[in-house]
Amino acid sequence: MAKQTITIYDVAREAGVSMATVSRVVNGNPNVKPSTRKKVSDVIEKLNYRPNAVARGLASKKTTTVGVILPSVTNLFFAQLARGIDDIALMYKYNIILANSDESKEKEIQVFNTMLDNQVDGIVFMAENVTDSIKREIERTNTPVVFAGTANDIEDAYSVNIDMIAAYHDATSNLLTHKKRVALVTGRPHILLSTQQVEGYKRALSEHQVDFDDSLLIQGSLTYKDASNIVEQLLQAKADAAIIKDDALASAVMSELLDRGIQVPEDFEIISNDNSLISEIVRPALSSIQQPLYDIGAVAMRLLTKVMNNEEVDERRVNLPHKIKHRKTTEE
Amino acid sequence: MAKQTITIYDVAREAGVSMATVSRVVNGNPNVKPSTRKKVSDVIEKLNYRPNAVARGLASKKTTTVGVILPSVTNLFFAQLARGIDDIALMYKYNIILANSDESKEKEIQVFNTMLDNQVDGIVFMAENVTDSIKREIERTNTPVVFAGTANDIEDAYSVNIDMIAAYHDATSNLLTHKKRVALVTGRPHILLSTQQVEGYKRALSEHQVDFDDSLLIQGSLTYKDASNIVEQLLQAKADAAIIKDDALASAVMSELLDRGIQVPEDFEIISNDNSLISEIVRPALSSIQQPLYDIGAVAMRLLTKVMNNEEVDERRVNLPHKIKHRKTTEE
DNA sequence: TTGAAAGCGCTAACAC
DNA sequence: GTGTTAGCGCTTTCAA
């Protein structure tokens, strides 16, 4: 037997007031006499009334929920960002709809639109890169969108990130103090993120007066399963150090190197990029570019709350500080 | 300037039909003449009409969204489950609201109720253990709930899992073929999951005629940061093998062991339990209990769709098969 | 401080 | 096949 859903009308009747009054107490509207507030509250308690968020959403045109789109929950990089988003959302009493895009650009657009259908008040968007089609969707809607940890060059976009060029510049410079042939292993070429990383890398190179060597640049949709091939290329190119795009890949590469009797960091230094759990667990522990992942998520969500409330925001685009965390795969 | 939201009414007027007809074509109701279907579809296209899911939810009392509760997105174990859930939800056209409980039992109840407020059609619930208070909430609602990968002893609950007792029995037996002093590192005592794991462990022990030794049982809210303490205890107890509750902890323990010059697997064998990415990446690669995580999630979601549609389900409680995956931390 | 009433955008009988 | 209409449960003017 289905339990009866109890509505605002039931509460009103039972308390001997109008629906409007019940609505007011539920929403903390101050214009209610304390005694009637008490009376209504008691009835709410007694009847165990819970407002229907869907009806509320329809009537008020606000759902107090925000959508979060990320490539994959199993990707620790984005999962960390999600934590920051989640905490701040909770703090500002927004609900979260989290959706995987599964790294598929079609699904990305689909979940984006599903969120709009569900009348989310705003969206935090994360991806490895921003395609033109998703750009178009974002422009078409009035729903505010902020990018978190996602390279983008959209003029007036809300975005929080680190200065990726500077980060890769720093990592490269670090490596260049002990090593001669520093390789760079990034994601697919032509996407903005890779472009930025390569740019930082090249800047450091030229500062140190070393010529860019094409064979030291390895790019692609690489996962840890490609480690063996990558090591092959690295060795061929006589690399003695590398910056590697994520922790899983970096540790796989390191293991492969170790298996071949190459000492890390003596013969080969590594700087990774996620600074996830993995970097601490493997031996030797991975030195890593340290992005304030949680903070990026948190700041992005905070920014979104401002936009949703039409508050003034001074900077649409914020860069948070990064560091190079030296663990055991770089020399002192 | 806000773009005008266009409604079903606009489409109806423009197409010269009634709202009901528009509703019918939007919902694929067959009772529409092809020619008018075409006409309406064209207008929908032209006006770029998108149905408001909130209004639909209110009118139909179905939101076609399901809630997914998990302890943490950064926990790879649950993230894997979430993937399976997500894929099947997509297949059956359900939207997902995913919420972190942050391993807090209060937040767990809060997100549970928020989901009910939002009129989800069903919930997939994941946690390390099921408290009485969440049990009570689940009983209070008519919204179907299925447990995925979470130990529970609720009589008539929908639940998909592995046979944890058997899994730990198998792991222990395996270890016992080469080693004498097999330790067990589990989560907090007194929760059902740990109880099951200990039971499987003890069964194998007695089958192999070895007495249970209290000092070989290490329990608590352990994370990889506790590795050093755990190794201390392990060594003190003269353990030469261990089953360890998750990959992060297992690899941290292994690193600690290695640091102390103890050979794995020669001097010490390890079986881990998540079978995540981490187990493949670390060296030596972790042998592990292999749970069909993705499948557990997928089957749970499939089960939920049946319950939501009032379809017959023959088994409320399903156990999926597990395996012991031998990598490099166990002897052949 | 409170209530009446008109929607929010859609679905689902029911009638034609 | 198609249209009419009464809600779904709530918020929000507006008036009192």
Short mmCIF file of C-alpha atoms in Angstrom, two decimals, chain A residues 8-276:
data_model
loop_
_atom_site.label_atom_id
_atom_site.label_comp_id
_atom_site.label_asym_id
_atom_site.label_seq_id
_atom_site.Cartn_x
_atom_site.Cartn_y
_atom_site.Cartn_z
CA ILE A 8 1.40 21.75 1.52
CA TYR A 9 -2.37 21.77 1.30
CA ASP A 10 -2.68 19.10 3.97
CA VAL A 11 -0.45 21.07 6.27
CA ALA A 12 -2.43 24.25 5.66
CA ARG A 13 -5.70 22.59 6.46
CA GLU A 14 -4.43 20.83 9.53
CA ALA A 15 -2.87 24.03 10.84
CA GLY A 16 -5.85 26.15 9.93
CA VAL A 17 -3.89 28.55 7.75
CA SER A 18 -3.48 29.13 4.04
CA MET A 19 -1.00 27.42 1.77
CA ALA A 20 0.76 30.73 1.39
CA THR A 21 1.51 30.84 5.05
CA VAL A 22 2.85 27.33 5.09
CA SER A 23 5.00 28.21 2.15
CA ARG A 24 6.31 31.18 4.06
CA VAL A 25 7.35 29.21 7.08
CA VAL A 26 8.91 26.48 4.98
CA ASN A 27 10.96 29.08 3.17
CA GLY A 28 11.88 31.03 6.27
CA ASN A 29 10.04 34.14 5.18
CA PRO A 30 10.14 36.53 8.17
CA ASN A 31 6.64 37.86 7.64
CA VAL A 32 4.97 35.29 9.82
CA LYS A 33 3.79 35.80 13.35
CA PRO A 34 5.91 33.66 15.66
CA SER A 35 2.89 31.93 17.10
CA THR A 36 1.56 30.84 13.74
CA ARG A 37 5.05 29.87 12.68
CA LYS A 38 5.19 27.59 15.65
CA LYS A 39 1.78 26.17 14.95
CA VAL A 40 2.67 25.42 11.35
CA SER A 41 6.04 23.99 12.24
CA ASP A 42 4.41 21.62 14.65
CA VAL A 43 2.02 20.36 12.04
CA ILE A 44 4.86 19.92 9.58
CA GLU A 45 6.68 17.87 12.14
CA LYS A 46 3.64 15.86 13.05
CA LEU A 47 2.65 15.11 9.47
CA ASN A 48 6.24 14.60 8.48
CA TYR A 49 5.79 16.97 5.60
CA ARG A 50 8.59 17.35 3.07
CA PRO A 51 8.27 19.88 0.27
CA ASN A 52 8.23 18.48 -3.22
CA ALA A 53 11.29 19.94 -4.88
CA VAL A 54 9.91 19.33 -8.34
CA ALA A 55 6.76 21.34 -7.73
CA ARG A 56 8.82 24.02 -6.13
CA GLY A 57 11.12 24.08 -9.09
CA LEU A 58 8.27 24.49 -11.48
CA ALA A 59 6.61 27.26 -9.54
CA SER A 60 9.70 29.24 -8.69
CA LYS A 61 11.74 28.51 -11.79
CA LYS A 62 14.67 27.71 -9.61
CA THR A 63 15.77 24.24 -8.73
CA THR A 64 18.74 25.05 -6.52
CA THR A 65 20.59 22.31 -8.24
CA VAL A 66 23.69 22.63 -10.33
CA GLY A 67 25.00 20.24 -12.89
CA VAL A 68 28.56 18.95 -12.84
CA ILE A 69 29.96 17.41 -15.98
CA LEU A 70 33.21 15.52 -15.89
CA PRO A 71 34.89 13.05 -18.23
CA SER A 72 34.93 10.14 -15.83
CA VAL A 73 34.41 9.48 -12.15
CA THR A 74 37.23 6.99 -12.29
CA ASN A 75 39.67 9.72 -13.25
CA LEU A 76 41.24 10.85 -10.01
CA PHE A 77 42.12 14.26 -11.36
CA PHE A 78 38.51 15.20 -11.96
CA ALA A 79 37.24 13.33 -8.95
CA GLN A 80 39.37 15.61 -6.80
CA LEU A 81 37.91 18.66 -8.45
CA ALA A 82 34.46 17.24 -7.87
CA ARG A 83 35.10 17.08 -4.16
CA GLY A 84 35.78 20.77 -3.98
CA ILE A 85 32.70 21.52 -6.01
CA ASP A 86 30.60 19.27 -3.86
CA ASP A 87 31.67 20.81 -0.58
CA ILE A 88 30.95 24.34 -1.66
CA ALA A 89 27.66 23.35 -3.21
CA LEU A 90 26.64 21.85 0.08
CA MET A 91 27.68 24.99 1.87
CA TYR A 92 25.47 27.10 -0.36
CA LYS A 93 22.70 24.52 -0.26
CA TYR A 94 22.77 23.56 -3.87
CA ASN A 95 22.12 20.03 -4.96
CA ILE A 96 24.44 18.43 -7.43
CA ILE A 97 23.67 16.44 -10.50
CA LEU A 98 26.88 14.80 -11.52
CA ALA A 99 27.26 13.31 -14.95
CA ASN A 100 30.00 11.41 -16.70
CA SER A 101 30.64 12.33 -20.25
CA ASP A 102 32.72 9.17 -20.64
CA GLU A 103 35.15 11.18 -22.66
CA SER A 104 32.68 11.16 -25.48
CA LYS A 105 31.95 14.49 -27.05
CA GLU A 106 28.47 13.42 -28.10
CA LYS A 107 27.58 12.26 -24.64
CA GLU A 108 28.99 15.46 -23.29
CA ILE A 109 26.48 17.46 -25.27
CA GLN A 110 23.74 15.09 -24.39
CA VAL A 111 24.29 15.34 -20.65
CA PHE A 112 24.65 19.07 -20.97
CA ASN A 113 21.23 19.32 -22.55
CA THR A 114 19.69 16.87 -20.16
CA MET A 115 20.82 19.14 -17.38
CA LEU A 116 19.23 22.11 -19.06
CA ASP A 117 16.02 20.11 -19.50
CA ASN A 118 16.12 19.53 -15.80
CA GLN A 119 16.35 23.24 -15.22
CA VAL A 120 19.62 23.28 -13.36
CA ASP A 121 20.50 26.75 -12.13
CA GLY A 122 24.08 26.46 -13.32
CA ILE A 123 26.72 24.07 -14.61
CA VAL A 124 30.32 23.34 -13.74
CA PHE A 125 32.00 21.94 -16.77
CA MET A 126 35.15 19.85 -16.87
CA ALA A 127 36.80 18.21 -19.81
CA GLU A 128 40.18 17.59 -21.30
CA ASN A 129 39.32 20.06 -23.98
CA VAL A 130 36.44 22.20 -25.13
CA THR A 131 35.04 21.41 -28.55
CA ASP A 132 33.32 23.88 -30.79
CA SER A 133 30.03 22.08 -30.48
CA ILE A 134 29.95 22.29 -26.71
CA LYS A 135 31.01 25.92 -27.02
CA ARG A 136 27.97 26.51 -29.17
CA GLU A 137 25.65 24.87 -26.68
CA ILE A 138 27.06 26.99 -23.91
CA GLU A 139 26.49 30.14 -25.90
CA ARG A 140 22.93 29.17 -26.70
CA THR A 141 21.82 28.94 -23.11
CA ASN A 142 21.24 31.51 -20.43
CA THR A 143 22.23 29.06 -17.75
CA PRO A 144 25.60 30.08 -16.37
CA VAL A 145 28.51 27.75 -16.96
CA VAL A 146 31.90 27.78 -15.32
CA PHE A 147 34.90 25.79 -16.41
CA ALA A 148 36.95 24.04 -13.76
CA GLY A 149 40.41 22.72 -14.48
CA THR A 150 39.63 22.89 -18.15
CA ALA A 151 41.72 24.75 -20.67
CA ASN A 152 39.61 27.06 -22.79
CA ASP A 153 40.05 30.21 -24.78
CA ILE A 154 36.51 31.47 -24.74
CA GLU A 155 36.71 35.20 -24.43
CA ASP A 156 34.21 35.90 -21.66
CA ALA A 157 33.97 32.45 -20.06
CA TYR A 158 34.01 31.91 -16.34
CA SER A 159 36.95 29.71 -15.64
CA VAL A 160 39.23 28.59 -12.85
CA ASN A 161 42.48 26.85 -13.47
CA ILE A 162 46.19 27.04 -12.95
CA ASP A 163 48.59 28.80 -15.26
CA MET A 164 49.46 25.74 -17.25
CA ILE A 165 52.17 27.42 -19.29
CA ALA A 166 53.95 28.57 -16.17
CA ALA A 167 53.56 25.17 -14.54
CA TYR A 168 55.17 23.35 -17.42
CA HIS A 169 57.80 26.00 -17.68
CA ASP A 170 58.68 25.47 -14.04
CA ALA A 171 58.72 21.71 -14.26
CA THR A 172 60.95 21.80 -17.31
CA SER A 173 63.33 24.28 -15.72
CA ASN A 174 63.61 22.09 -12.68
CA LEU A 175 64.51 19.08 -14.70
CA LEU A 176 66.98 21.07 -16.76
CA THR A 177 69.10 21.79 -13.71
CA HIS A 178 70.32 18.19 -13.60
CA LYS A 179 69.47 16.69 -16.89
CA LYS A 180 70.17 17.42 -20.50
CA ARG A 181 67.47 15.68 -22.46
CA VAL A 182 64.11 16.42 -20.98
CA ALA A 183 61.15 14.82 -22.70
CA LEU A 184 57.54 15.87 -22.61
CA VAL A 185 54.69 13.37 -22.66
CA THR A 186 51.34 15.08 -23.10
CA GLY A 187 47.86 14.37 -24.38
CA ARG A 188 46.65 14.66 -27.92
CA PRO A 189 48.31 17.35 -29.98
CA HIS A 190 46.25 20.31 -31.19
CA ILE A 191 44.10 20.50 -28.09
CA LEU A 192 44.59 23.65 -26.10
CA LEU A 193 45.83 21.93 -22.98
CA SER A 194 48.66 20.23 -24.83
CA THR A 195 49.47 23.42 -26.65
CA GLN A 196 49.86 25.26 -23.38
CA GLN A 197 52.00 22.53 -21.92
CA VAL A 198 54.25 22.46 -24.94
CA GLU A 199 54.53 26.21 -24.85
CA GLY A 200 55.67 26.21 -21.23
CA TYR A 201 58.12 23.48 -22.05
CA LYS A 202 59.58 25.33 -25.01
CA ARG A 203 59.91 28.54 -23.10
CA ALA A 204 61.99 26.85 -20.45
CA LEU A 205 64.05 25.18 -23.11
CA SER A 206 64.91 28.43 -24.79
CA GLU A 207 65.66 30.09 -21.48
CA HIS A 208 68.18 27.36 -20.87
CA GLN A 209 69.47 27.67 -24.38
CA VAL A 210 68.59 24.20 -25.40
CA ASP A 211 67.12 23.53 -28.78
CA PHE A 212 63.76 21.91 -29.09
CA ASP A 213 64.13 18.34 -30.19
CA ASP A 214 61.12 16.88 -31.84
CA SER A 215 61.92 13.33 -30.79
CA LEU A 216 61.56 14.32 -27.16
CA LEU A 217 57.93 15.30 -27.58
CA ILE A 218 55.51 12.41 -27.26
CA GLN A 219 51.83 13.11 -27.69
CA GLY A 220 48.61 11.17 -28.02
CA SER A 221 45.64 9.67 -26.21
CA LEU A 222 47.99 7.82 -23.97
CA THR A 223 47.08 5.59 -21.06
CA TYR A 224 49.19 3.57 -18.70
CA LYS A 225 48.96 0.68 -21.11
CA ASP A 226 51.13 2.61 -23.54
CA ALA A 227 53.97 2.79 -21.06
CA SER A 228 56.12 0.25 -22.80
CA ASN A 229 55.96 2.01 -26.15
CA ILE A 230 56.64 5.32 -24.57
CA VAL A 231 59.70 4.04 -22.77
CA GLU A 232 60.92 2.69 -26.05
CA GLN A 233 60.63 6.11 -27.61
CA LEU A 234 62.14 7.80 -24.62
CA LEU A 235 65.18 5.58 -24.72
CA GLN A 236 65.54 5.92 -28.44
CA ALA A 237 65.56 9.67 -28.05
CA LYS A 238 68.15 9.34 -25.29
CA ALA A 239 65.96 11.18 -22.84
CA ASP A 240 67.15 11.38 -19.26
CA ALA A 241 64.06 13.03 -17.81
CA ALA A 242 60.40 13.49 -18.60
CA ILE A 243 57.32 15.37 -17.64
CA ILE A 244 54.42 12.99 -17.90
CA LYS A 245 50.79 13.94 -18.19
CA ASP A 246 49.23 11.96 -15.39
CA ASP A 247 50.14 9.82 -12.41
CA ALA A 248 48.93 6.52 -13.77
CA LEU A 249 51.00 6.90 -16.90
CA ALA A 250 53.97 8.28 -15.01
CA SER A 251 54.11 5.37 -12.62
CA ALA A 252 53.68 2.87 -15.41
CA VAL A 253 56.54 4.49 -17.29
CA MET A 254 58.64 4.50 -14.18
CA SER A 255 58.00 0.83 -13.53
CA GLU A 256 58.99 0.04 -17.06
CA LEU A 257 62.19 2.03 -16.68
CA LEU A 258 63.00 0.30 -13.42
CA ASP A 259 62.35 -3.08 -15.00
CA ARG A 260 65.01 -2.24 -17.55
CA GLY A 261 67.50 -1.44 -14.86
CA ILE A 262 67.37 2.30 -15.27
CA GLN A 263 67.75 4.15 -12.00
CA VAL A 264 65.21 6.76 -11.02
CA PRO A 265 66.04 9.54 -10.37
CA GLU A 266 69.77 9.02 -10.92
CA ASP A 267 69.57 8.07 -14.58
CA PHE A 268 66.15 9.37 -15.27
CA GLU A 269 64.05 12.01 -13.54
CA ILE A 270 60.29 12.17 -13.71
CA ILE A 271 57.78 14.85 -12.93
CA SER A 272 54.16 13.87 -13.05
CA ASN A 273 51.12 16.05 -13.18
CA ASP A 274 48.16 14.89 -11.12
CA ASN A 275 49.60 14.72 -7.70
CA SER A 276 47.03 12.11 -6.79
#
